[in-house]
PDB file of C-alpha atoms and ligand atoms in Angstrom:
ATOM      1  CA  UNK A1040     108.687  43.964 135.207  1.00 94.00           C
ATOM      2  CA  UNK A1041     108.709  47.702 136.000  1.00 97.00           C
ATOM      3  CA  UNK A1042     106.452  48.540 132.902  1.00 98.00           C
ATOM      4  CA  UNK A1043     104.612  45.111 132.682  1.00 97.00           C
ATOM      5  CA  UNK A1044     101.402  45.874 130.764  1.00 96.00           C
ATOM      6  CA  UNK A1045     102.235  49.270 129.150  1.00 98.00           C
ATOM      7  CA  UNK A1046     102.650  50.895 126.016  1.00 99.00           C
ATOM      8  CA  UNK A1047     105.522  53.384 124.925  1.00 99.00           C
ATOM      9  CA  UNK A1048     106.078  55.514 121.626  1.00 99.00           C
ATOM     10  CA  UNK A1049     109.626  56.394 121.851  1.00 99.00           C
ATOM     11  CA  UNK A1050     110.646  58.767 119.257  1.00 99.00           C
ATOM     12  CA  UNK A1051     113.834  58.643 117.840  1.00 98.00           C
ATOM     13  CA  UNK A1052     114.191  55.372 118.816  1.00 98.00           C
ATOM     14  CA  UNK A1053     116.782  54.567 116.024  1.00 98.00           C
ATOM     15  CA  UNK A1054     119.552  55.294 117.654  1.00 98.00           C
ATOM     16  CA  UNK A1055     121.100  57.128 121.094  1.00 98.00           C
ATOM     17  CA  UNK A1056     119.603  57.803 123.901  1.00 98.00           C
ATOM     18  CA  UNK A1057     115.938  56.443 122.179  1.00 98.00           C
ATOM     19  CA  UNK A1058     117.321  53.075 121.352  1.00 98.00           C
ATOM     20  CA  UNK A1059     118.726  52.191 124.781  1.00 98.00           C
ATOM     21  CA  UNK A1060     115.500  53.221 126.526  1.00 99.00           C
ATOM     22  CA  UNK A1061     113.341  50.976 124.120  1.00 99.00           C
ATOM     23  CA  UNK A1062     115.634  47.945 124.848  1.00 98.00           C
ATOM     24  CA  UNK A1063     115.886  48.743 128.601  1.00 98.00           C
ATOM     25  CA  UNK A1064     111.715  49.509 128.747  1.00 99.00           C
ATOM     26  CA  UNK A1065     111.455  46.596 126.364  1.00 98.00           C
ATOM     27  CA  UNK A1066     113.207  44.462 129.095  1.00 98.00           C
ATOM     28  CA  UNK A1067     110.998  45.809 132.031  1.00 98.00           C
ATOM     29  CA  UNK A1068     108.097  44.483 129.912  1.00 98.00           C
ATOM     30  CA  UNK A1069     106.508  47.039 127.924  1.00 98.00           C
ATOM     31  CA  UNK A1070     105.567  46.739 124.797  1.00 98.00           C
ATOM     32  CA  UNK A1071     107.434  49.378 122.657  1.00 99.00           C
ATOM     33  CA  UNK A1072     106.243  51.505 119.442  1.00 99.00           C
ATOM     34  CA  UNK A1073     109.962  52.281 117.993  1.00 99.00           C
ATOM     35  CA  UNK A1074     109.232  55.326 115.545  1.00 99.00           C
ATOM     36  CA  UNK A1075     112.322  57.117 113.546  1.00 99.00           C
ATOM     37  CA  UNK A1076     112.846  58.656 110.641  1.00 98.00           C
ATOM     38  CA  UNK A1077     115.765  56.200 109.685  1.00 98.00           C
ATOM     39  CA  UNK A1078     114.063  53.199 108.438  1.00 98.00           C
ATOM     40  CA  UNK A1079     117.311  50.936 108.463  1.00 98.00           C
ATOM     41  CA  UNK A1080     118.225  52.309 112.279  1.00 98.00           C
ATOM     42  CA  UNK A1081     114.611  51.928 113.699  1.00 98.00           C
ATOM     43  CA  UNK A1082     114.579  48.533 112.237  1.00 98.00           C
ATOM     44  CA  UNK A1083     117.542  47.803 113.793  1.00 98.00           C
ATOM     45  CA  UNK A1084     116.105  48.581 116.780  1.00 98.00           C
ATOM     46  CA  UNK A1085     112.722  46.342 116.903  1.00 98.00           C
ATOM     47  CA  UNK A1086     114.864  43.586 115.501  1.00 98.00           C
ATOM     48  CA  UNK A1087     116.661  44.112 118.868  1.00 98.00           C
ATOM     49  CA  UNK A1088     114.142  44.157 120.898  1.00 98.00           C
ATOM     50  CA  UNK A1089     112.395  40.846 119.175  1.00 98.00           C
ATOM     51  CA  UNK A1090     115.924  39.204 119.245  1.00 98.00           C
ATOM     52  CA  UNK A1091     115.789  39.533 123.342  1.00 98.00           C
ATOM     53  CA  UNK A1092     112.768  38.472 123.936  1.00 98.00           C
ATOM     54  CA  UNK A1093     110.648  41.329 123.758  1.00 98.00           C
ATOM     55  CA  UNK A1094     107.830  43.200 121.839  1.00 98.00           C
ATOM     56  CA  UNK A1095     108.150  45.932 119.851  1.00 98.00           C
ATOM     57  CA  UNK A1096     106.525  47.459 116.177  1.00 98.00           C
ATOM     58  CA  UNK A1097     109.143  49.924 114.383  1.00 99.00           C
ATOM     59  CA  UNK A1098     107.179  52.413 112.214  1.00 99.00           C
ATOM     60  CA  UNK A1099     109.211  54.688 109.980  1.00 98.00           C
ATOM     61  CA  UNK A1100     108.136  58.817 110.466  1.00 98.00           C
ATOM     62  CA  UNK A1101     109.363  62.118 110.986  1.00 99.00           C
ATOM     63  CA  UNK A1102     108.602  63.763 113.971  1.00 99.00           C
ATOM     64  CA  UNK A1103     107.764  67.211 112.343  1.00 98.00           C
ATOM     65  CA  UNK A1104     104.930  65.601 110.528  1.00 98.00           C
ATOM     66  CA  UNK A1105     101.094  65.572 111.838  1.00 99.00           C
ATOM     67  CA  UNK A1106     100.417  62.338 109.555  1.00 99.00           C
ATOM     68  CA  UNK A1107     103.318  60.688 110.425  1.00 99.00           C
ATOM     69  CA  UNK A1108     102.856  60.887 114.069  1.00 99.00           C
ATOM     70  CA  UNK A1109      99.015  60.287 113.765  1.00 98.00           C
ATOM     71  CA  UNK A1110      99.707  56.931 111.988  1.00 98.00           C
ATOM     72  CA  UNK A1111     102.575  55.475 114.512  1.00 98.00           C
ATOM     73  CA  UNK A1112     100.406  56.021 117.683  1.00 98.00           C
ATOM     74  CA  UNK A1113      97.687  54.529 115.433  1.00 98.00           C
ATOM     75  CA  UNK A1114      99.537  51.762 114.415  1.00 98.00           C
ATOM     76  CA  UNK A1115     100.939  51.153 118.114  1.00 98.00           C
ATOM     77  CA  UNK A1116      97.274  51.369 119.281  1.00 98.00           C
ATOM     78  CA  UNK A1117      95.996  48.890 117.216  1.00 98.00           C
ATOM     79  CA  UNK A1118      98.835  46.086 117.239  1.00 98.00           C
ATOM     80  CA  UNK A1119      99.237  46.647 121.523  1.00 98.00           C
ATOM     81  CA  UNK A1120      95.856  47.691 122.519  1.00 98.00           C
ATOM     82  CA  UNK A1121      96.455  50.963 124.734  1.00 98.00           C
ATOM     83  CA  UNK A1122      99.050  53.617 125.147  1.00 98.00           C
ATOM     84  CA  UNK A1123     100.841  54.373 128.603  1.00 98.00           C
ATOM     85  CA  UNK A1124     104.268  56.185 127.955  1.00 99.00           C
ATOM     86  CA  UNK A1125     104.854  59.227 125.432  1.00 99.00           C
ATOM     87  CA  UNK A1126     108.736  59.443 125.276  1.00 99.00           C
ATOM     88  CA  UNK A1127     109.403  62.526 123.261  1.00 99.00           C
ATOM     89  CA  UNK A1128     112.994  61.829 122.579  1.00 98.00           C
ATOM     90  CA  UNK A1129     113.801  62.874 118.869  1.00 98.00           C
ATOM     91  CA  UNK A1130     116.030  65.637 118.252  1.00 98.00           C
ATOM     92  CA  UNK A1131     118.424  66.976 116.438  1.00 98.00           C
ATOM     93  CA  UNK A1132     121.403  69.409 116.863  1.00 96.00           C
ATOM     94  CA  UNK A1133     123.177  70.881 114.283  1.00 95.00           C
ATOM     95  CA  UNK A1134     126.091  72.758 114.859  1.00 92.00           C
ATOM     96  CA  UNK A1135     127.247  73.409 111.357  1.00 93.00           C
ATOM     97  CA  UNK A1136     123.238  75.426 110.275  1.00 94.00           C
ATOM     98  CA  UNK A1137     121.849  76.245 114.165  1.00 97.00           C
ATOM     99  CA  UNK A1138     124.040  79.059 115.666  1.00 96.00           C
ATOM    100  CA  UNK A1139     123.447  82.407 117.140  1.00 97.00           C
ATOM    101  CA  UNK A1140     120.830  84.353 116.403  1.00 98.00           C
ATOM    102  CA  UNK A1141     122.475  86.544 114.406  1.00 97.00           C
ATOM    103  CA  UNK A1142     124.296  84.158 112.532  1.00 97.00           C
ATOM    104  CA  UNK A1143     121.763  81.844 111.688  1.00 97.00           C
ATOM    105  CA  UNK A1144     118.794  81.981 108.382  1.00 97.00           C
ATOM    106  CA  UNK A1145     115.251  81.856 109.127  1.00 98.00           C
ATOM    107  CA  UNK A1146     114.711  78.427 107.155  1.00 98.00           C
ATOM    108  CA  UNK A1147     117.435  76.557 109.766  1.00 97.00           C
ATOM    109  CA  UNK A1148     115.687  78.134 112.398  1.00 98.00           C
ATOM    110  CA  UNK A1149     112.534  76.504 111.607  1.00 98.00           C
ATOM    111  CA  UNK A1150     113.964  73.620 111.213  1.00 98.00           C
ATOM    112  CA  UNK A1151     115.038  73.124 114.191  1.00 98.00           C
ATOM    113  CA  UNK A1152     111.742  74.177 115.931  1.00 98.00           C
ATOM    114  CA  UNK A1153     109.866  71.560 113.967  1.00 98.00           C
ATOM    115  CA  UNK A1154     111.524  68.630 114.617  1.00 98.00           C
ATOM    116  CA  UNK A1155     112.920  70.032 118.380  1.00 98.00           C
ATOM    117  CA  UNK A1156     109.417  71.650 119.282  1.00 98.00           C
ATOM    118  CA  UNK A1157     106.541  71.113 116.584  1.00 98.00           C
ATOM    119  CA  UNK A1158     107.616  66.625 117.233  1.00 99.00           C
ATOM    120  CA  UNK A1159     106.958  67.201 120.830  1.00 99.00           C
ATOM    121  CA  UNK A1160     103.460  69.204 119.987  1.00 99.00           C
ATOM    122  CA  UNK A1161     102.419  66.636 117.832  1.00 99.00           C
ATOM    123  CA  UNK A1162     103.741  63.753 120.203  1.00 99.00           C
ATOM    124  CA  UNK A1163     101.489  64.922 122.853  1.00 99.00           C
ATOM    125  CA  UNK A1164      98.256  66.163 120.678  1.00 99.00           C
ATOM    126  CA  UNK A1165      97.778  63.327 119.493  1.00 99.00           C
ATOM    127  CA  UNK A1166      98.885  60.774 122.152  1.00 99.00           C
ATOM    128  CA  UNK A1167      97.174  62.592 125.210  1.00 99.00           C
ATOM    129  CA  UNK A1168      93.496  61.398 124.065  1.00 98.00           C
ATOM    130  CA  UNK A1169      94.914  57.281 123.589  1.00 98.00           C
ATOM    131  CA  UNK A1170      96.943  58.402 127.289  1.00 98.00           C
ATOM    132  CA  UNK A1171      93.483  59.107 128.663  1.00 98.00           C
ATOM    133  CA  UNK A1172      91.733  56.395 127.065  1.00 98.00           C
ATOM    134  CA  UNK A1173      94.405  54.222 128.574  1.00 98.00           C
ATOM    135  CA  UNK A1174      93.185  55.188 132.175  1.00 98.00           C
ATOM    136  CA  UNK A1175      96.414  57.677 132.131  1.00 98.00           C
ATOM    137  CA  UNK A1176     100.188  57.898 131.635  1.00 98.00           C
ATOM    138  CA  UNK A1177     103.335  59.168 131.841  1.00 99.00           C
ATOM    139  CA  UNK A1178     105.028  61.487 129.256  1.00 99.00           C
ATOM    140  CA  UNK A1179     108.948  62.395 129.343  1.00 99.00           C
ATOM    141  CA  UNK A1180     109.998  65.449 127.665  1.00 99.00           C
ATOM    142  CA  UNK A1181     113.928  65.626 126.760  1.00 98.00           C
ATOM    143  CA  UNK A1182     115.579  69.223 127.501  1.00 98.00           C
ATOM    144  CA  UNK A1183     119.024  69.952 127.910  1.00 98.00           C
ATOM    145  CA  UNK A1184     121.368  71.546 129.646  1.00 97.00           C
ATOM    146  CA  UNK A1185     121.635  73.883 126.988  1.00 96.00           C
ATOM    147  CA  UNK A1186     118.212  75.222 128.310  1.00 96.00           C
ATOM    148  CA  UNK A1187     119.544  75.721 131.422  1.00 97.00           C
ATOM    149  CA  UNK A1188     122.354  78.407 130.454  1.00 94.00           C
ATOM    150  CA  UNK A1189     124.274  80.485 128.234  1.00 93.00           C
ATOM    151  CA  UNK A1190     126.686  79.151 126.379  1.00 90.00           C
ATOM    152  CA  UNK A1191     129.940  80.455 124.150  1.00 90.00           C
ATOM    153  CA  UNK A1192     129.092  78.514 121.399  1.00 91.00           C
ATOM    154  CA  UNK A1193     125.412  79.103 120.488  1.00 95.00           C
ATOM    155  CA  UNK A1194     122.903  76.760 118.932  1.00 96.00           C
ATOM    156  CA  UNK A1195     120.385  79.118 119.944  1.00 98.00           C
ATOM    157  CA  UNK A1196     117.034  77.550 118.134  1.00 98.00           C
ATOM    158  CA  UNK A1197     117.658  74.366 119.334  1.00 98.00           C
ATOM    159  CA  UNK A1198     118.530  76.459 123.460  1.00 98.00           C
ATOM    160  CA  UNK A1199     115.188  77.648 123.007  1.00 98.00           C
ATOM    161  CA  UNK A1200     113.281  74.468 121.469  1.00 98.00           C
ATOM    162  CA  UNK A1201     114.951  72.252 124.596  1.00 98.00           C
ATOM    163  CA  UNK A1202     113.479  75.229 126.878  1.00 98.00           C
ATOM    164  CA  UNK A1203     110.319  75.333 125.667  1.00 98.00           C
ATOM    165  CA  UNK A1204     109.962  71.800 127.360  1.00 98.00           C
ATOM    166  CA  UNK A1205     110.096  72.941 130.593  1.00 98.00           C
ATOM    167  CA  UNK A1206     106.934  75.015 129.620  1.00 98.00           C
ATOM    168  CA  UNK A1207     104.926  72.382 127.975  1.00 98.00           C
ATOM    169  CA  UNK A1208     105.706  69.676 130.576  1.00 98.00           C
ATOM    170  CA  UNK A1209     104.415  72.240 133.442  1.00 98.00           C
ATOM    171  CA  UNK A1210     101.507  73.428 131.142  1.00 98.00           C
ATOM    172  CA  UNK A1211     100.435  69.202 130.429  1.00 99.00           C
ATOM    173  CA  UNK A1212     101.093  68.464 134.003  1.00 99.00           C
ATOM    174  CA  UNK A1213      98.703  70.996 135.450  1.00 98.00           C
ATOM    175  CA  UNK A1214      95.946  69.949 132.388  1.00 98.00           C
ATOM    176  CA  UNK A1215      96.098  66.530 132.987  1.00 98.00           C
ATOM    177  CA  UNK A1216      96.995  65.704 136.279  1.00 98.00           C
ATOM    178  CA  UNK A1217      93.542  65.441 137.193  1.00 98.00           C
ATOM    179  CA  UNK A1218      93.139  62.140 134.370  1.00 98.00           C
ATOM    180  CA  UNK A1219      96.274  60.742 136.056  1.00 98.00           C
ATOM    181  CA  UNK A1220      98.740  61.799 133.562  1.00 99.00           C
ATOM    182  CA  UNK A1221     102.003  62.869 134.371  1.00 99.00           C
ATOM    183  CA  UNK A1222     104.549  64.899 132.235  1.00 99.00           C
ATOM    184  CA  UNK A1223     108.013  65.474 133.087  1.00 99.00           C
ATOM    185  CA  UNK A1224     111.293  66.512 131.806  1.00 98.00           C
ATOM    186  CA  UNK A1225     115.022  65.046 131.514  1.00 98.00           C
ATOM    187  CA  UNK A1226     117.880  67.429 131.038  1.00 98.00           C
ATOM    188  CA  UNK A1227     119.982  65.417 129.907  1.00 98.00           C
ATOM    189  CA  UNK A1228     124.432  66.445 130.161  1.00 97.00           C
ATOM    190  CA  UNK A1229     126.901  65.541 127.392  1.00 96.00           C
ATOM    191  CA  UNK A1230     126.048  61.905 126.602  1.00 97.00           C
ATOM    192  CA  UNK A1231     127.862  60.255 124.167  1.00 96.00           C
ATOM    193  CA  UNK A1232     125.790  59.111 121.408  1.00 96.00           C
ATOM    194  CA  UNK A1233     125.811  59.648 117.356  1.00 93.00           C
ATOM    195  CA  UNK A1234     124.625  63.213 118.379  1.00 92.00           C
ATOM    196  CA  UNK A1235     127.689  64.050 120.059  1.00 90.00           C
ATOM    197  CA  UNK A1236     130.527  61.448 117.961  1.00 88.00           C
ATOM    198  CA  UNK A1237     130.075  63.404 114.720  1.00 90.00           C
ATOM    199  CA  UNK A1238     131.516  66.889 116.093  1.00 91.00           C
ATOM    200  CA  UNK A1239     133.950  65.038 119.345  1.00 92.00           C
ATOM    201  CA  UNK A1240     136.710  62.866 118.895  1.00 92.00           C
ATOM    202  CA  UNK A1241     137.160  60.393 121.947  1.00 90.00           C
ATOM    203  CA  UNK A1242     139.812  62.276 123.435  1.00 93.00           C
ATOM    204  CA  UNK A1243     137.911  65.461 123.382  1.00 94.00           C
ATOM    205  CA  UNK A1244     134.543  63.534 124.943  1.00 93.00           C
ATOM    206  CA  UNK A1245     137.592  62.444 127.681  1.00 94.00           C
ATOM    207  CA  UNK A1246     138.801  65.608 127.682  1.00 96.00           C
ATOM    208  CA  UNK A1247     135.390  67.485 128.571  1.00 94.00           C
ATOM    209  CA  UNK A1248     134.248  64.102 130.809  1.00 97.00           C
ATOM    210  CA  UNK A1249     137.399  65.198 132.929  1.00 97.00           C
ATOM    211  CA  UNK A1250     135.794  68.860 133.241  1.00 96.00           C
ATOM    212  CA  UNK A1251     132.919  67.830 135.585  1.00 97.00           C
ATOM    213  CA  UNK A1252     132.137  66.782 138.684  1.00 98.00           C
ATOM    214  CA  UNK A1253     132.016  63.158 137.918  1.00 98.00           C
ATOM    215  CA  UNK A1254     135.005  62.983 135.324  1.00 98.00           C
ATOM    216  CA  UNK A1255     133.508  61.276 132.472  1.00 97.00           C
ATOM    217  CA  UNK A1256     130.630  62.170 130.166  1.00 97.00           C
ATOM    218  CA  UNK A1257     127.692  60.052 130.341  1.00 98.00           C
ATOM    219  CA  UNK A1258     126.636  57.560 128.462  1.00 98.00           C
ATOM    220  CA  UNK A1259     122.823  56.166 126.673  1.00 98.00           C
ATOM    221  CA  UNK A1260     121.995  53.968 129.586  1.00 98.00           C
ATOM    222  CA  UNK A1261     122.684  57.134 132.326  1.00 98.00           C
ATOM    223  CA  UNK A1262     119.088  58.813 130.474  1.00 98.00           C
ATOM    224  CA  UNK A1263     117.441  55.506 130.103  1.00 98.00           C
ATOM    225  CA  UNK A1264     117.689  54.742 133.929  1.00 98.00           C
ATOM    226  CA  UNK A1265     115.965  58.437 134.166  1.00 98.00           C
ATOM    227  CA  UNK A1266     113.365  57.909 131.691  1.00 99.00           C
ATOM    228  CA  UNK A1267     112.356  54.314 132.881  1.00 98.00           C
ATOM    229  CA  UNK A1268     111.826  55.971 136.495  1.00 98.00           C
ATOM    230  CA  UNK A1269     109.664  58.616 134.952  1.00 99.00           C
ATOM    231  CA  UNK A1270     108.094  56.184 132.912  1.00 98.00           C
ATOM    232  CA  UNK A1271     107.104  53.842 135.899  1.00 98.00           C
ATOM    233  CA  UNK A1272     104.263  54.438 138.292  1.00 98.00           C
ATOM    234  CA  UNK A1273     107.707  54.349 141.296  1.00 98.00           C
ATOM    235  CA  UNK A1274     107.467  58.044 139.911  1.00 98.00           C
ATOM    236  CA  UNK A1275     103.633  58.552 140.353  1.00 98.00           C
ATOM    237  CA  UNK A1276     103.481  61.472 142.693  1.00 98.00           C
ATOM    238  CA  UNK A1277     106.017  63.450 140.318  1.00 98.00           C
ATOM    239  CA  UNK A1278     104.604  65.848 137.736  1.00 99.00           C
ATOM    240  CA  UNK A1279     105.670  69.088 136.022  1.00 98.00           C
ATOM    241  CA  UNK A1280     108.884  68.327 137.307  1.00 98.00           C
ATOM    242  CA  UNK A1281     112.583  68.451 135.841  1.00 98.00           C
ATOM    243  CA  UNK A1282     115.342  65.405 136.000  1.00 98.00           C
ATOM    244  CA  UNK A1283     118.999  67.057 135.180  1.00 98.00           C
ATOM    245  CA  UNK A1284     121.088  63.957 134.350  1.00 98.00           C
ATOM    246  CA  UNK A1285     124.732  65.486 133.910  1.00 98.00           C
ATOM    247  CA  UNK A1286     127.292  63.969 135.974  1.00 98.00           C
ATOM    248  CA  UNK A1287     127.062  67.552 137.992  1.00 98.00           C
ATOM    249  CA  UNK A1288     127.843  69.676 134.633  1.00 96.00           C
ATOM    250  CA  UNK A1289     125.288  72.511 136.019  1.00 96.00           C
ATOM    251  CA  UNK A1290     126.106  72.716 139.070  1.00 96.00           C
ATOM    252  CA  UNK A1291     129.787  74.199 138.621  1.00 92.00           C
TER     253      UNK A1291
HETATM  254  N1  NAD B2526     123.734  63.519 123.239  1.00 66.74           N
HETATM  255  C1  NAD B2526     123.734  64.570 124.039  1.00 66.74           C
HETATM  256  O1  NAD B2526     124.789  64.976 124.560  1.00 66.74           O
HETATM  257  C2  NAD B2526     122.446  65.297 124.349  1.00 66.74           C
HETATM  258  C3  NAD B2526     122.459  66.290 125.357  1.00 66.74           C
HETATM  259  C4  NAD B2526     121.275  66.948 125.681  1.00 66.74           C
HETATM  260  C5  NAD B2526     120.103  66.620 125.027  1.00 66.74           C
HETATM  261  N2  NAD B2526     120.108  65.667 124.046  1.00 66.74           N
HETATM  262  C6  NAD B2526     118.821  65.326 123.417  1.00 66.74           C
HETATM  263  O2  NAD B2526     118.513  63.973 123.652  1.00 66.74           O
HETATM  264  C7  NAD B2526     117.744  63.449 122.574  1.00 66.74           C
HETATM  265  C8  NAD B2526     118.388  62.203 122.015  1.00 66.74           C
HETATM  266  O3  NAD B2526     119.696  62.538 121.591  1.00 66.74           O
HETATM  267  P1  NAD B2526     120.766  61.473 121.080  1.00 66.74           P
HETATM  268  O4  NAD B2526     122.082  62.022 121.470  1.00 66.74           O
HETATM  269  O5  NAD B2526     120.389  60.105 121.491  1.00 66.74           O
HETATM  270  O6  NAD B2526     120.583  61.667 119.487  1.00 66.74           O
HETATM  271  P2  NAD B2526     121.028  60.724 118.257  1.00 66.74           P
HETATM  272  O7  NAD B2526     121.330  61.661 117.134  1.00 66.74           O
HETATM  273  O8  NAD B2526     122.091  59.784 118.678  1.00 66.74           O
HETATM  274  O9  NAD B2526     119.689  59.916 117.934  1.00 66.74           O
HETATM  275  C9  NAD B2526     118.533  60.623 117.555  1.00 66.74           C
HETATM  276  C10 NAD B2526     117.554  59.717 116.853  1.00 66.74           C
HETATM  277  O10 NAD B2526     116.454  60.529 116.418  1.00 66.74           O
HETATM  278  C11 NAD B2526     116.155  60.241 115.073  1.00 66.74           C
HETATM  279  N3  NAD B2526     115.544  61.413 114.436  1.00 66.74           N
HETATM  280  C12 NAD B2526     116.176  62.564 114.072  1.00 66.74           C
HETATM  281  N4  NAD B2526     115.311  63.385 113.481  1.00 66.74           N
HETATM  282  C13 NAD B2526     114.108  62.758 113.480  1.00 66.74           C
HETATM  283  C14 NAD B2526     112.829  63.122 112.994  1.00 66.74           C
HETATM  284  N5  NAD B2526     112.624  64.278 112.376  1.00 66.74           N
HETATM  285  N6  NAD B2526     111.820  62.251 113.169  1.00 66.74           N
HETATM  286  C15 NAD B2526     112.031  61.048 113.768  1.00 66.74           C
HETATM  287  N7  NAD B2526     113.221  60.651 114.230  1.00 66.74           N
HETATM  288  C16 NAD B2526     114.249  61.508 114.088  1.00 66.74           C
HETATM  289  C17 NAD B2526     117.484  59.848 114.450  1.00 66.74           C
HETATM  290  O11 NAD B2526     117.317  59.089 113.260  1.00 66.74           O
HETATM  291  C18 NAD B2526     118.129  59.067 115.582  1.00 66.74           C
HETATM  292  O12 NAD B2526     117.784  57.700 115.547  1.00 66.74           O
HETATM  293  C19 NAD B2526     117.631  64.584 121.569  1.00 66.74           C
HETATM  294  O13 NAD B2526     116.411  65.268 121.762  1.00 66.74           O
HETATM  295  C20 NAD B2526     118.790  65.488 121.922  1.00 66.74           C
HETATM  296  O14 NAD B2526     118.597  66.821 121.533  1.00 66.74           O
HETATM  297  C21 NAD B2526     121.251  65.017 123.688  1.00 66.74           C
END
């Protein structure tokens, strides 16, 4: 009952990281706006959530898009009355197009930024004034670790889309602190998800979970244990703030 009586958008709520936090928020009561840009996978999802007991409306979007976004939080607004969590968790990485600066063409580039940074933008625009409305809220932002250093093997627009959260969140958490909304951010580590399965094969995902501190990548349910904290008021005195969720990764 940790979220009994709110509302959360969670984009990219298809699959990942974003489907494990609706179910689990979906299980701590809230009611649960599942928006992706994969109609069959965000379906999935609500179907889940309905299956278990829960509440949730799946509305097909992409994050990059101003109408799309304006019409889920909308939509959510209408069917739950209110809106309490913005969980800004779409995001792509593509290893194949995104790569170092010098390497990479201006139209993958932007890309990236408007689904990685131009989603959370329009996440927040337009869900700050039903936050407020709402009496307040809580907004989670999802970095990386690949904001947090260099790396060999460069994806730099999505490096500097994931560190342009630790900006916005400090930026939205000194504007609206004072209309009791919160904004944070989750680095998350290596989590093993669709994301990750499409360039690892298990052994490697062993073979790199055996390279940190707690010898074994993590998994969906690691960042959804994060994000429901965030997302609950047990977090209310912690704003502007930064979660790094990587079995210790970093801090070799
Ligand atoms: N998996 C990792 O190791 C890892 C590490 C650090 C950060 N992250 C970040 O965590 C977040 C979730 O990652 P994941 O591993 O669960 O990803 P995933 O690829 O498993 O799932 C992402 C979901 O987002 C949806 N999506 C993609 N583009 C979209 C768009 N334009 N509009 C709406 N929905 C869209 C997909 O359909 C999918 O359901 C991402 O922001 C990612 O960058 C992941």
């Amino acid at each position: 009952m940790r979220l009994k009586n709110k509302v959360a958008i969670i984009t990219g709520a298809g699959m990942g990281m974003g489907r494990e936090a609706a179910l689990l928020f979906a299980k701590q009561k809230a009611k649960v706006i599942v928006f992706d840009i994969d109609k069959k996978a965000g379906g999935e999802t609500a179907r889940l959530i309905r299956k278990a007991g829960g509440e949730a409306l799946f509305v097909q979007g992409d994050v990059s898009d101003e109408a799309d976004v304006k019409k889920a939080i909308q939509k959510g607004v209408k069917k739950f009355g209110g809106l309490h969590i913005l969980y800004s968790n779409a995001g792509v990485l593509w290893k194949d197009r995104d790569k170092s600066v010098i390497d990479t063409t201006v139209a993958n580039w932007d890309l990236v930024q408007a689904i990685n940074l131009r989603g959370p933008f329009l996440l927040t625009k337009h869900g700050i004034p039903e936050l407020r409305k709402s009496g307040g809220g809580s907004i989670i932002l999802v970095g990386s670790i690949s904001a947090l250093a260099g790396f060999t093997l460069a994806q730099d627009s999505y490096t500097c889309a994931k560190g342009a959260m630790l900006s916005l969140a400090k930026s939205l958490a000194v504007q609206f602190g004072s209309d009791n909304i919160r904004c944070n951010v989750i680095h998350p580590g290596m989590i093993d998800t669709p994301l990750q399965e499409v360039y690892f094969t298990e052994a490697e995902l062993k073979e790199i979970g055996d390279s940190i501190p707690i010898r074994r990548i993590g998994k969906a349910r690691d960042i959804a244990n994060a994000a429901l904290f965030l997302a609950s008021d047990e977090s209310s005195f912690m704003t502007g703030a930064e979660m790094i969720v990587d079995g210790g990764f970093i801090a070799t």
